[in-house]
Coordinates of C-alpha atoms and ligand atoms in Angstrom, one line a residue:
X6 CA 22.8 8.9 -13.7
X7 CA 22.9 7.6 -17.2
X8 CA 20.9 9.5 -19.9
X9 CA 19.0 7.5 -22.5
X10 CA 18.1 9.3 -25.7
X11 CA 15.3 7.9 -27.8
X12 CA 15.2 8.7 -31.6
X13 CA 13.5 9.8 -33.7
X14 CA 11.5 11.8 -31.1
X15 CA 14.8 12.9 -29.5
X16 CA 13.5 12.3 -26.0
X17 CA 16.1 12.1 -23.2
X18 CA 15.4 10.3 -20.0
X19 CA 17.6 10.2 -16.8
X20 CA 17.5 6.7 -15.4
X21 CA 19.4 4.9 -12.7
X22 CA 22.1 2.5 -13.7
X23 CA 20.7 -1.0 -14.5
X24 CA 17.2 0.4 -15.2
X25 CA 15.2 -1.7 -17.6
X26 CA 15.2 -0.1 -21.0
X27 CA 11.4 -0.6 -21.6
X28 CA 10.7 1.1 -18.3
X29 CA 12.9 4.0 -19.3
X30 CA 10.9 4.3 -22.5
X31 CA 7.7 4.3 -20.4
X32 CA 9.1 7.0 -18.2
X33 CA 9.8 9.2 -21.3
X34 CA 6.4 8.5 -22.9
X35 CA 8.2 6.9 -25.8
X36 CA 6.0 4.2 -27.3
X37 CA 7.4 0.8 -28.1
X38 CA 5.0 -2.0 -28.8
X39 CA 5.2 -4.4 -25.8
X40 CA 2.4 -6.9 -25.2
X41 CA 3.9 -9.6 -23.0
X42 CA 4.5 -7.3 -20.0
X43 CA 8.3 -7.3 -20.5
X44 CA 8.8 -11.1 -20.3
X45 CA 10.7 -11.3 -23.5
X46 CA 8.3 -13.5 -25.4
X47 CA 6.3 -11.3 -27.7
X48 CA 9.4 -10.0 -29.5
X49 CA 7.7 -6.6 -30.2
X50 CA 9.8 -4.2 -28.2
X51 CA 12.5 -3.9 -30.8
X52 CA 14.9 -1.0 -30.6
X53 CA 18.2 -0.3 -32.4
X54 CA 21.2 0.6 -30.2
X55 CA 23.0 3.5 -31.9
X56 CA 25.4 4.5 -29.1
X57 CA 26.3 3.4 -25.5
X58 CA 26.3 0.2 -23.5
X59 CA 23.4 -2.1 -22.6
X60 CA 23.5 -5.3 -20.7
X61 CA 21.4 -7.7 -22.8
X62 CA 19.8 -11.1 -22.1
X63 CA 20.2 -13.2 -25.2
X64 CA 17.0 -14.0 -27.2
X65 CA 16.1 -16.2 -30.1
X66 CA 13.5 -13.7 -31.2
X67 CA 16.2 -11.7 -33.0
X68 CA 18.4 -13.1 -35.8
X69 CA 22.2 -12.9 -35.5
X70 CA 22.1 -10.5 -38.4
X71 CA 19.7 -8.2 -36.6
X72 CA 21.8 -8.4 -33.4
X73 CA 24.8 -7.3 -35.4
X74 CA 22.9 -4.4 -36.8
X75 CA 22.2 -3.3 -33.2
X76 CA 18.6 -4.7 -32.7
X77 CA 17.7 -5.4 -29.1
X78 CA 14.5 -6.3 -27.2
X79 CA 14.1 -3.3 -24.9
X80 CA 12.6 -5.4 -22.1
X81 CA 15.7 -7.6 -22.0
X82 CA 18.1 -4.7 -21.7
X83 CA 19.6 -2.9 -18.7
X84 CA 21.1 0.5 -19.1
X85 CA 24.7 0.6 -18.2
X86 CA 25.8 4.0 -19.5
X87 CA 24.5 7.0 -21.6
X88 CA 22.9 5.4 -24.6
X89 CA 21.1 6.4 -27.8
X90 CA 18.3 4.1 -29.2
X91 CA 16.3 4.3 -32.3
X92 CA 12.7 3.1 -32.4
X93 CA 12.7 1.3 -35.8
X94 CA 9.2 2.1 -36.9
X95 CA 8.2 5.4 -35.7
X96 CA 5.0 5.2 -33.6
X97 CA 4.1 8.7 -32.5
X98 CA 2.2 9.1 -29.3
X99 CA 0.6 12.3 -30.5
X100 CA 1.4 15.8 -29.3
X101 CA 4.6 15.2 -27.4
X102 CA 4.9 18.9 -26.4
X103 CA 1.5 18.7 -24.6
X104 CA 2.4 15.4 -22.9
X105 CA 5.6 16.9 -21.7
X106 CA 3.8 19.8 -20.3
X107 CA 1.4 17.6 -18.4
X108 CA 4.4 15.6 -17.1
X109 CA 6.1 18.9 -16.0
X110 CA 2.9 20.0 -14.2
X111 CA 2.6 16.7 -12.5
X112 CA 5.9 15.0 -12.2
X113 CA 6.0 11.4 -11.1
X114 CA 5.0 11.3 -7.4
X115 CA 8.2 10.5 -5.6
X116 CA 8.2 7.0 -4.2
X117 CA 9.7 7.1 -0.7
X118 CA 12.0 4.3 0.3
X119 CA 11.8 2.6 3.7
X120 CA 14.9 4.6 4.8
X121 CA 13.2 7.9 3.6
X122 CA 10.1 7.0 5.7
X123 CA 12.1 6.1 8.8
X124 CA 14.0 9.4 8.4
X125 CA 10.7 11.3 8.2
X126 CA 9.6 10.1 11.6
X127 CA 12.9 9.0 13.1
X128 CA 11.7 6.3 15.6
X129 CA 14.4 4.2 17.3
X130 CA 13.9 0.5 17.8
X131 CA 12.5 0.5 21.3
X132 CA 9.5 -1.9 21.3
X133 CA 6.7 -2.2 23.8
X134 CA 7.9 -5.7 24.8
X135 CA 11.6 -6.0 25.4
X136 CA 13.8 -8.9 26.4
X137 CA 16.2 -8.7 29.4
X138 CA 18.7 -11.4 30.2
X139 CA 19.3 -11.8 34.0
X140 CA 21.2 -14.0 36.3
X141 CA 19.2 -14.4 39.5
X142 CA 20.9 -15.2 42.7
X143 CA 20.3 -18.8 43.6
X144 CA 18.4 -19.6 46.8
X145 CA 20.0 -21.2 49.8
X146 CA 19.2 -21.7 53.4
X147 CA 20.7 -18.4 54.2
X148 CA 18.9 -16.7 51.3
X149 CA 15.4 -18.1 51.4
X150 CA 13.5 -15.3 49.7
X151 CA 10.8 -16.5 47.4
X152 CA 11.6 -16.9 43.7
X153 CA 9.5 -13.9 42.5
X154 CA 10.9 -11.5 45.0
X155 CA 14.5 -12.5 44.0
X156 CA 13.6 -12.0 40.3
X157 CA 12.1 -8.6 41.1
X158 CA 15.2 -7.5 43.0
X159 CA 17.4 -8.5 40.1
X160 CA 15.2 -6.6 37.6
X161 CA 15.1 -3.6 39.9
X162 CA 18.9 -3.3 39.4
X163 CA 18.2 -3.1 35.6
X164 CA 15.8 -0.2 36.1
X165 CA 12.5 -2.1 36.2
X166 CA 10.5 -1.2 39.3
X167 CA 6.8 -1.9 40.3
X168 CA 6.6 -5.0 38.2
X169 CA 3.5 -7.1 37.8
X170 CA 3.5 -10.6 36.4
X171 CA 1.1 -12.6 34.3
X172 CA -0.6 -15.4 36.2
X173 CA 0.4 -17.9 33.4
X174 CA 4.0 -17.0 33.9
X175 CA 3.8 -17.2 37.7
X176 CA 2.6 -20.8 37.4
X177 CA 5.8 -21.8 35.6
X178 CA 8.2 -19.4 37.3
X179 CA 9.9 -21.9 39.7
X180 CA 10.4 -24.5 37.0
X181 CA 11.8 -22.0 34.4
X182 CA 14.3 -20.6 36.9
X183 CA 15.6 -24.0 37.8
X184 CA 15.6 -25.2 34.2
X185 CA 17.9 -22.4 33.2
X186 CA 20.1 -22.6 36.4
X187 CA 18.7 -19.2 37.3
X188 CA 20.0 -17.6 34.1
X189 CA 16.9 -16.6 32.2
X190 CA 15.5 -14.1 29.7
X191 CA 12.5 -12.1 30.9
X192 CA 10.1 -10.4 28.4
X193 CA 8.7 -7.2 29.8
X194 CA 5.9 -5.2 28.4
X195 CA 5.9 -1.5 29.3
X196 CA 2.7 0.5 28.8
X197 CA 2.2 3.9 30.4
X198 CA 5.2 3.3 32.6
X199 CA 3.7 0.1 34.0
X200 CA 5.9 -3.0 33.5
X201 CA 4.5 -6.5 33.2
X202 CA 6.5 -9.7 33.0
X203 CA 4.8 -11.6 30.1
X204 CA 7.3 -14.4 29.3
X205 CA 10.3 -16.2 30.8
X206 CA 12.8 -18.3 28.7
X207 CA 15.2 -20.5 30.6
X208 CA 18.2 -19.4 28.4
X209 CA 19.5 -16.2 26.8
X210 CA 17.1 -15.5 23.9
X211 CA 17.6 -11.7 23.8
X212 CA 18.9 -12.0 20.2
X213 CA 15.5 -13.3 19.0
X214 CA 12.6 -11.0 19.3
X215 CA 10.1 -10.6 16.5
X216 CA 6.9 -8.7 15.7
X217 CA 4.2 -9.3 13.1
X218 CA 2.7 -6.2 11.6
X219 CA -0.7 -6.6 9.9
X220 CA -2.7 -4.4 7.7
X221 CA -6.3 -5.4 7.9
X222 CA -7.5 -3.9 4.6
X223 CA -11.2 -4.3 3.5
X224 CA -10.0 -5.8 0.3
X225 CA -6.4 -6.9 0.9
X226 CA -4.5 -8.2 3.9
X227 CA -0.7 -7.7 4.4
X228 CA 1.7 -9.2 6.9
X229 CA 5.3 -8.4 7.7
X230 CA 7.8 -10.0 10.0
X231 CA 10.0 -7.5 11.7
X232 CA 13.2 -8.0 13.7
X233 CA 12.8 -6.1 17.0
X234 CA 16.5 -6.0 17.4
X235 CA 17.4 -4.3 14.1
X236 CA 14.0 -3.0 13.0
X237 CA 14.5 -4.7 9.7
X238 CA 11.6 -6.3 7.7
X239 CA 12.5 -9.9 7.3
X240 CA 9.6 -11.3 5.3
X241 CA 6.2 -10.2 3.7
X242 CA 3.0 -11.9 2.5
X243 CA -0.3 -10.6 1.3
X244 CA -3.7 -11.9 0.1
X245 CA -7.2 -10.8 -0.6
X246 CA -9.3 -10.5 2.5
X247 CA -11.4 -13.7 2.5
X248 CA -14.3 -11.6 4.1
X249 CA -14.9 -10.4 0.6
X250 CA -17.1 -13.5 0.1
X251 CA -19.4 -12.0 2.8
X252 CA -19.6 -8.6 1.3
X253 CA -17.3 -6.2 -0.6
X254 CA -17.5 -3.2 1.6
X255 CA -17.7 -2.5 5.3
X256 CA -21.5 -1.8 5.3
X257 CA -22.4 -5.2 3.8
X258 CA -20.0 -6.9 6.2
X259 CA -21.6 -5.2 9.2
X260 CA -25.0 -6.3 7.9
X261 CA -23.7 -9.9 7.6
X262 CA -22.1 -9.7 11.1
X263 CA -25.5 -9.4 12.8
X264 CA -26.8 -12.5 11.1
X265 CA -26.6 -15.8 13.1
X266 CA -22.9 -16.7 13.5
X267 CA -22.1 -13.9 11.1
X268 CA -19.6 -12.2 13.4
X269 CA -17.9 -15.5 14.1
X270 CA -17.6 -16.4 10.5
X271 CA -16.1 -13.0 9.6
X272 CA -13.6 -13.2 12.4
X273 CA -12.6 -16.8 11.6
X274 CA -12.0 -15.9 8.0
X275 CA -9.7 -13.0 8.7
X276 CA -7.8 -14.6 11.5
X277 CA -7.4 -17.8 9.5
X278 CA -5.9 -15.9 6.7
X279 CA -3.5 -13.9 8.9
X280 CA -2.3 -17.2 10.4
X281 CA -1.6 -18.4 6.9
X282 CA 0.1 -15.1 5.9
X283 CA 2.2 -15.0 9.1
X284 CA 3.4 -18.6 8.4
X285 CA 4.3 -17.7 4.8
X286 CA 6.2 -14.5 5.9
X287 CA 8.0 -16.3 8.7
X288 CA 9.0 -19.1 6.3
X289 CA 10.4 -16.5 3.9
X290 CA 12.4 -15.0 6.7
X291 CA 13.6 -18.4 8.1
X292 CA 12.3 -17.6 11.5
X293 CA 9.8 -19.2 13.9
X294 CA 6.5 -18.2 15.3
X295 CA 7.8 -18.9 18.9
X296 CA 10.0 -15.8 18.5
X297 CA 7.1 -13.4 18.1
X298 CA 6.4 -11.1 21.0
X299 CA 4.3 -8.4 19.4
X300 CA 1.5 -8.2 16.8
X301 CA 0.4 -4.8 15.6
X302 CA -2.7 -4.5 13.4
X303 CA -4.0 -1.5 11.6
X304 CA -7.3 -1.3 9.9
X305 CA -10.4 0.8 9.6
X306 CA -12.7 0.8 12.6
X307 CA -15.0 -1.9 11.2
X308 CA -12.2 -4.2 10.2
X309 CA -10.6 -3.8 13.6
X310 CA -13.8 -4.8 15.3
X311 CA -14.2 -7.8 13.1
X312 CA -10.6 -8.8 13.6
X313 CA -11.1 -9.0 17.4
X314 CA -14.6 -10.5 17.1
X315 CA -16.3 -7.4 18.5
X316 CA -19.7 -6.5 17.0
X317 CA -19.5 -3.4 14.7
X318 CA -23.3 -3.1 14.3
X319 CA -23.6 0.4 15.9
X320 CA -21.1 1.8 13.4
X321 CA -23.8 1.6 10.8
X322 CA -26.6 3.2 12.8
X323 CA -27.0 6.8 13.8
X324 CA -25.2 8.2 15.8
X325 CA -22.5 5.8 14.4
X326 CA -20.7 4.8 17.6
X327 CA -18.1 2.1 17.6
X328 CA -17.5 -0.1 20.7
X329 CA -13.9 1.1 21.0
X330 CA -11.4 3.3 19.2
X331 CA -8.4 3.2 21.6
X332 CA -7.7 -0.5 22.0
X333 CA -6.1 -2.1 25.1
X334 CA -3.2 -4.6 24.7
X335 CA -4.8 -8.0 24.0
X336 CA -3.5 -11.5 24.7
X337 CA -2.9 -12.8 21.2
X338 CA -4.2 -16.3 22.1
X339 CA -7.6 -14.8 22.9
X340 CA -8.0 -13.7 19.3
X341 CA -7.2 -17.0 17.8
X342 CA -3.9 -16.0 16.2
X343 CA -1.2 -18.7 16.2
X344 CA 1.4 -17.1 18.3
X345 CA 3.1 -17.6 21.7
X346 CA 0.6 -17.2 24.5
X347 CA 2.8 -14.5 26.0
X348 CA 2.6 -12.3 22.9
X349 CA 0.3 -9.3 22.8
X350 CA -1.7 -7.8 20.0
X351 CA -1.9 -4.0 19.7
X352 CA -4.6 -2.7 17.4
X353 CA -3.8 0.8 16.2
X354 CA -6.2 3.5 17.6
X355 CA -8.7 5.3 15.4
X356 CA -10.7 8.5 15.7
X357 CA -14.2 7.5 14.7
X358 CA -16.4 4.9 13.0
X359 CA -15.1 5.9 9.6
X360 CA -11.6 7.1 10.4
X361 CA -9.7 4.1 11.9
X362 CA -6.3 2.9 12.8
X363 CA -5.3 2.7 9.2
X364 CA -5.5 6.5 8.9
X365 CA -3.7 7.3 12.2
X366 CA -1.0 4.8 11.0
X367 CA -0.6 6.7 7.7
X368 CA -0.5 10.1 9.5
X369 CA 2.2 8.7 11.8
X370 CA 4.2 7.3 8.9
X371 CA 4.0 10.6 6.9
X372 CA 5.2 12.7 9.9
X373 CA 2.6 15.3 8.9
X374 CA 1.4 15.6 12.5
X375 CA 4.7 17.2 13.5
X376 CA 5.3 19.2 10.4
X377 CA 5.1 23.0 10.0
X378 CA 3.8 22.5 6.4
X379 CA 0.1 22.3 5.6
X380 CA -0.1 18.7 4.4
X381 CA -2.7 16.6 2.6
X382 CA -2.7 12.8 3.2
X383 CA -4.7 10.6 0.9
X384 CA -5.0 6.8 1.3
X385 CA -6.7 5.2 -1.7
X386 CA -8.2 1.9 -0.7
X387 CA -11.7 0.5 -0.6
X388 CA -12.3 3.7 1.5
X389 CA -10.7 6.9 0.4
X390 CA -9.3 8.4 3.6
X391 CA -8.2 11.9 3.6
X392 CA -6.4 14.0 6.3
X393 CA -5.5 17.6 6.2
X394 CA -3.4 19.6 8.6
X395 CA 0.0 20.0 10.3
X396 CA 1.5 20.1 13.8
X397 CA -1.2 22.5 14.9
X398 CA -4.4 20.8 13.7
X399 CA -5.6 17.7 11.9
X400 CA -8.9 17.2 10.1
X401 CA -10.0 13.9 8.6
X402 CA -12.8 12.4 6.5
X403 CA -13.5 9.1 4.7
X404 CA -15.4 8.2 1.6
X405 CA -16.5 4.9 0.2
X406 CA -14.5 4.4 -3.1
X407 CA -15.2 0.7 -3.5
X408 CA -12.5 -1.9 -4.1
X409 CA -11.8 -1.0 -7.8
X410 CA -8.3 0.5 -7.2
X411 CA -7.3 -2.7 -5.5
X412 CA -8.5 -4.8 -8.4
X413 CA -11.9 -5.7 -6.9
X414 CA -15.0 -5.3 -9.1
X415 CA -12.6 -5.3 -12.1
X416 CA -12.9 -8.3 -14.4
X417 CA -9.1 -8.8 -14.6
X418 CA -8.1 -6.7 -11.6
X419 CA -5.5 -8.2 -9.2
X420 CA -3.3 -7.4 -6.3
X421 CA 0.1 -5.7 -6.9
X422 CA 1.9 -9.1 -7.2
X423 CA 4.2 -10.9 -9.6
X424 CA 2.8 -10.6 -13.1
X425 CA 0.4 -7.8 -12.3
X426 CA 0.3 -5.1 -15.1
X427 CA 1.5 -2.0 -13.3
X428 CA 2.2 0.4 -16.2
X429 CA 0.4 0.9 -19.5
X430 CA 0.9 3.1 -22.6
X431 CA -1.2 3.2 -25.7
X432 CA -0.2 4.2 -29.2
X433 CA -2.5 7.0 -30.2
X434 CA -2.6 5.9 -33.9
X435 CA -3.0 2.2 -33.9
X436 CA -4.1 1.9 -30.3
X437 CA -1.6 -0.9 -29.6
X438 CA -0.6 -1.2 -25.9
X439 CA 2.8 -1.1 -24.2
X440 CA 2.6 -2.8 -20.9
X441 CA 5.0 -3.7 -18.0
X442 CA 4.3 -6.2 -15.3
X443 CA 5.6 -6.5 -11.8
X444 CA 8.8 -8.6 -11.9
X445 CA 8.4 -8.7 -15.8
X446 CA 6.5 -12.0 -15.4
X447 CA 3.8 -13.1 -17.8
X448 CA 0.7 -11.0 -17.2
X449 CA -1.9 -12.3 -14.8
X450 CA -4.2 -9.2 -14.4
X451 CA -4.0 -5.5 -13.7
X452 CA -3.2 -4.0 -10.3
X453 CA -4.2 -0.5 -9.0
X454 CA -1.3 1.5 -10.7
X455 CA -1.9 -0.3 -14.0
X456 CA -5.6 0.5 -13.8
X457 CA -5.0 4.2 -13.2
X458 CA -2.5 4.4 -16.2
X459 CA -4.7 2.2 -18.4
X460 CA -7.8 4.5 -17.7
X461 CA -5.7 7.6 -18.5
X462 CA -4.1 6.1 -21.6
X463 CA -7.5 4.8 -23.0
X464 CA -8.7 8.4 -22.5
X465 CA -5.6 10.0 -24.0
X466 CA -5.8 7.7 -27.1
X467 CA -9.5 8.5 -27.4
X468 CA -10.4 4.8 -27.1
X469 CA -12.9 6.0 -24.4
X470 CA -14.8 9.3 -24.1
X471 CA -15.0 11.5 -21.0
X472 CA -18.0 9.4 -19.8
X473 CA -15.8 6.2 -20.1
X474 CA -17.7 4.8 -23.1
X475 CA -15.5 2.7 -25.4
X476 CA -15.4 3.7 -29.1
X477 CA -16.1 0.5 -31.0
X478 CA -15.7 2.2 -34.4
X479 CA -11.9 2.5 -34.2
X480 CA -9.8 0.7 -36.7
X481 CA -8.3 -1.8 -34.3
X482 CA -8.9 -5.3 -33.1
X483 CA -8.2 -4.2 -29.6
X484 CA -11.8 -3.0 -29.0
X485 CA -14.7 -5.3 -29.3
X486 CA -18.0 -6.4 -27.9
X487 CA -17.4 -9.0 -25.1
X488 CA -19.7 -11.0 -22.9
X489 CA -20.3 -8.1 -20.5
X490 CA -20.4 -5.3 -23.2
X491 CA -17.7 -3.2 -24.9
X492 CA -14.1 -4.0 -23.9
X493 CA -10.5 -3.3 -24.8
X494 CA -8.0 -6.2 -25.1
X495 CA -4.9 -5.3 -23.2
X496 CA -3.2 -8.7 -23.5
X497 CA -4.0 -11.5 -25.9
X498 CA -4.4 -14.9 -24.4
X499 CA -1.1 -16.2 -26.0
X500 CA 0.9 -13.5 -24.2
X501 CA -0.9 -13.9 -20.8
X502 CA -0.3 -16.4 -18.0
X503 CA -4.0 -17.0 -17.7
X504 CA -5.9 -18.9 -20.4
X505 CA -7.9 -16.0 -21.7
X506 CA -7.4 -12.4 -23.0
X507 CA -6.9 -9.8 -20.3
X508 CA -9.4 -7.1 -21.0
X509 CA -10.7 -3.8 -19.5
X510 CA -14.5 -3.6 -19.9
X511 CA -16.8 -0.7 -19.9
X512 CA -18.2 -1.9 -16.6
X513 CA -14.7 -1.9 -15.1
X514 CA -14.2 1.7 -16.4
X515 CA -17.4 2.7 -14.9
X516 CA -16.3 1.3 -11.5
X517 CA -13.0 3.1 -11.7
X518 CA -14.7 6.4 -12.6
X519 CA -17.0 6.0 -9.6
X520 CA -14.0 5.3 -7.3
X521 CA -12.0 8.2 -8.5
X522 CA -15.0 10.5 -8.3
X523 CA -15.6 9.6 -4.6
X524 CA -11.9 10.2 -3.8
X525 CA -11.9 13.6 -5.6
X526 CA -15.1 14.7 -4.0
X527 CA -13.7 13.7 -0.6
X528 CA -10.5 15.7 -1.1
X529 CA -12.3 18.9 -2.4
X530 CA -15.0 18.7 0.4
X531 CA -12.3 18.5 3.1
X532 CA -10.3 21.3 1.5
X533 CA -13.5 23.4 1.4
X534 CA -14.3 22.6 5.1
X535 CA -10.9 23.9 6.0
X536 CA -11.4 27.0 3.8
X537 CA -8.4 26.4 1.5
X538 CA -7.7 25.2 -2.0
X539 CA -5.3 22.6 -3.3
X540 CA -2.8 25.4 -4.1
X541 CA -2.5 26.2 -0.4
X542 CA -1.4 22.7 0.4
X543 CA 2.4 22.7 0.8
X544 CA 3.0 18.9 0.6
X545 CA 0.9 15.9 -0.1
X546 CA 1.4 12.2 0.6
X547 CA -0.5 9.5 -1.3
X548 CA -0.8 6.1 0.2
X549 CA -2.3 2.9 -1.1
X550 CA -1.3 -0.6 -2.1
X551 CA -0.8 0.3 -5.8
X552 CA 2.5 -1.5 -6.3
X553 CA 5.8 0.2 -7.1
X554 CA 4.6 3.0 -9.4
X555 CA 1.9 5.5 -9.1
X556 CA 2.1 7.9 -12.0
X557 CA 0.8 11.1 -10.6
X558 CA 0.3 12.8 -13.9
X559 CA -2.0 9.9 -14.9
X560 CA -3.9 10.2 -11.5
X561 CA -4.5 13.9 -12.3
X562 CA -5.4 13.2 -15.9
X563 CA -8.3 11.0 -14.8
X564 CA -9.3 13.4 -12.1
X565 CA -8.5 11.2 -9.1
X566 CA -6.3 13.9 -7.6
X567 CA -6.7 17.7 -8.1
X568 CA -4.3 19.2 -10.6
X569 CA -1.4 20.7 -8.7
X570 CA 2.4 21.0 -8.7
X571 CA 3.6 17.4 -8.7
X572 CA 6.8 18.2 -6.9
X573 CA 4.7 18.7 -3.7
X574 CA 3.5 15.1 -3.9
X575 CA 5.2 12.0 -2.5
X576 CA 4.0 8.4 -2.7
X577 CA 4.2 6.7 0.6
X578 CA 3.2 3.1 -0.3
X579 CA 0.9 1.2 2.1
X580 CA 0.5 3.8 4.9
X581 CA -1.5 1.5 7.1
X582 CA 1.2 -1.2 7.1
X583 CA 3.9 1.4 7.6
X584 CA 2.2 2.7 10.7
X585 CA 1.7 -0.9 12.0
X586 CA 5.5 -1.5 11.5
X587 CA 6.5 1.7 13.3
X588 CA 4.1 0.8 16.2
X589 CA 5.8 -2.6 16.4
X590 CA 9.3 -1.3 16.7
X591 CA 8.7 1.8 18.8
X592 CA 6.8 2.3 22.1
X593 CA 7.1 6.1 21.3
X594 CA 5.3 5.6 18.0
X595 CA 2.6 3.7 19.7
X596 CA 2.1 6.5 22.1
X597 CA 2.1 9.1 19.4
X598 CA -0.6 7.2 17.5
X599 CA -2.9 7.6 20.5
X600 CA -2.2 11.4 20.4
X601 CA -2.8 11.6 16.7
X602 CA -6.2 9.8 17.0
X603 CA -7.3 12.2 19.8
X604 CA -6.2 15.3 17.9
X605 CA -8.1 14.6 14.6
X606 CA -11.3 16.5 13.9
X607 CA -13.6 14.2 12.0
X608 CA -15.8 15.5 9.2
X609 CA -18.8 13.3 8.3
X610 CA -19.2 13.5 4.5
X611 CA -22.6 11.8 4.5
X612 CA -24.1 14.8 6.2
X613 CA -22.1 17.4 4.1
X614 CA -24.7 18.8 1.6
X615 CA -22.0 19.5 -1.0
X616 CA -20.3 16.0 -1.1
X617 CA -22.9 14.3 -3.4
X618 CA -22.9 17.3 -5.8
X619 CA -19.1 17.1 -6.0
X620 CA -19.3 13.4 -6.5
X621 CA -21.8 13.6 -9.4
X622 CA -19.7 16.4 -11.0
X623 CA -16.6 14.2 -10.9
X624 CA -18.2 11.2 -12.8
X625 CA -16.4 12.4 -15.9
X626 CA -12.8 12.2 -17.2
X627 CA -11.3 14.3 -15.7
X628 CA -14.4 16.3 -14.5
X629 CA -17.5 17.9 -15.8
X630 CA -15.8 21.3 -15.1
X631 CA -12.7 20.7 -17.1
X632 CA -11.5 24.2 -16.2
X633 CA -10.4 22.6 -12.9
X634 CA -7.8 20.6 -14.8
X635 CA -6.3 23.3 -17.2
X636 CA -3.4 21.1 -18.4
X637 CA -5.7 18.2 -19.2
X638 CA -8.1 20.6 -20.9
X639 CA -5.3 21.7 -23.3
X640 CA -4.4 18.1 -23.9
X641 CA -8.0 17.3 -24.8
X642 CA -8.2 20.2 -27.1
X643 CA -5.1 18.9 -28.8
X644 CA -3.3 22.2 -28.4
X645 CA -0.4 23.6 -26.4
Ligands
FES711 FE1 9.8 -7.3 -24.8 FE2 7.5 -8.5 -25.2 S1 9.4 -9.1 -25.8 S2 7.8 -6.6 -24.2

């Protein structure tokens, strides 16, 4: 691992080979002005190479003379070996020692790779619908058994007994057999040891079997194309959930669903978008919709009901009873999804009205349900969903955080997509920002991870106070009064891809503080219900569609996550989508999801008398009781 040393602060950072130099500086909390997001157009991220080797993209923003003297633009450099860089004009970020201590206390949450996650749970590719190639004995006058019986006898030799067959398939059976000269591929769905023939192809199509895995988020929809032969992800697509125009949270959507045609409109919107996303993801993978056998879909209980056009109205009324939590296999064509009529949709099982298939999906992907270690699982989405437990017991709760961490209700919030600002640093003296975007493309907005770091950095640089109020008396042009009140200008219009400044407003900050307060209150209420503290937790997984980076130290600094030893915490990515993917590739995973859902004890936060008090107390950065965040307290006091 190359080491990069930044002077004059003498900060050394271990980075992987080819790491972007600006990202390395971010990692080491070394401030370099960077306002274009790492695109190479603002020309501000100047560094001087003193030792070592960098791969540099040429730029006209530096003169030949400067290049000879070793000047480089950090965002255009990849680290090739150990290197030493000097930041030309020193820009201190304040008390380094204290920042380092915070970093030590809460190291970056480790981002798990797809391989890590598959290793955690170790499911083999063994899907619920499998394809079998068979050569059926041709009929003759001496062998005049009917077509279906002869097919059943052939499949029996392959281990499939007591088969049933879909009526639709039976209608075409004789023709398909003869079309393929009795050499055919049979798709067989196996559920609870019952086998059903769901499709017949009149050729060998065993090499082509696909699944679509969907995450039905309240704010964001994700789709993946998965190869059911290798288990590989072939293509992805995502978009905001179009149901947002009918209401931002599940409650307003339930209210809308009971209006005339409300349910139909909500279902049509989400299914229409998934058809679009599936098309896009399939095009990216160069595959066809005809190859799809399985669709798995994970979402909270309300989203799952709306996805299938089932009324969620009782979820909202005491005693809060959904129509279904353990879903049967559903013929995809019935739902309106564009997919072969033989394909089946499997909605992941949930536990209760407010702990749905997205949570069981994350619990499955984390492997916590079969771990000896006491584990905390947190999914930060429009709802904060929290699970505590291990292989012996599981306890879950859900709190409404709102869509802020997914970019909703934030003026320049956006999904974690190309050009989204995902990391932010602020200079403590001149309050100038250092930003990095996904794909180092021109900034379009701020995604969840960017919002968390931006909030933390604004607080650290004292641009905002613990109540989230912006100080308009600072000597900087970055803070100003905008149309909707005080705001901080993160990106000037000329550096942005959109035709206006990218700002964070006081209203945005207020929404973020409410969201983090709800999540923190949910975590601490659940811990209290279990009679333990965060220190008793042996490992923690954080899930959410943040993007590639979740800086745990910044999440603790704003009081989203309790202060704890960061080495216990791992970042799982989108837990709901991961679970949907595992259920697509593995019948065993599908079965275990049902077991997880049955095992979870559900804690209803709305009837817990302490939840609201905890929420109110957390409406501060990091918290009204700063003693709960000792490292942040020291940082705020400016001491070590
Ligand atoms: Fe490097 Fe703008 S030129 S961040």
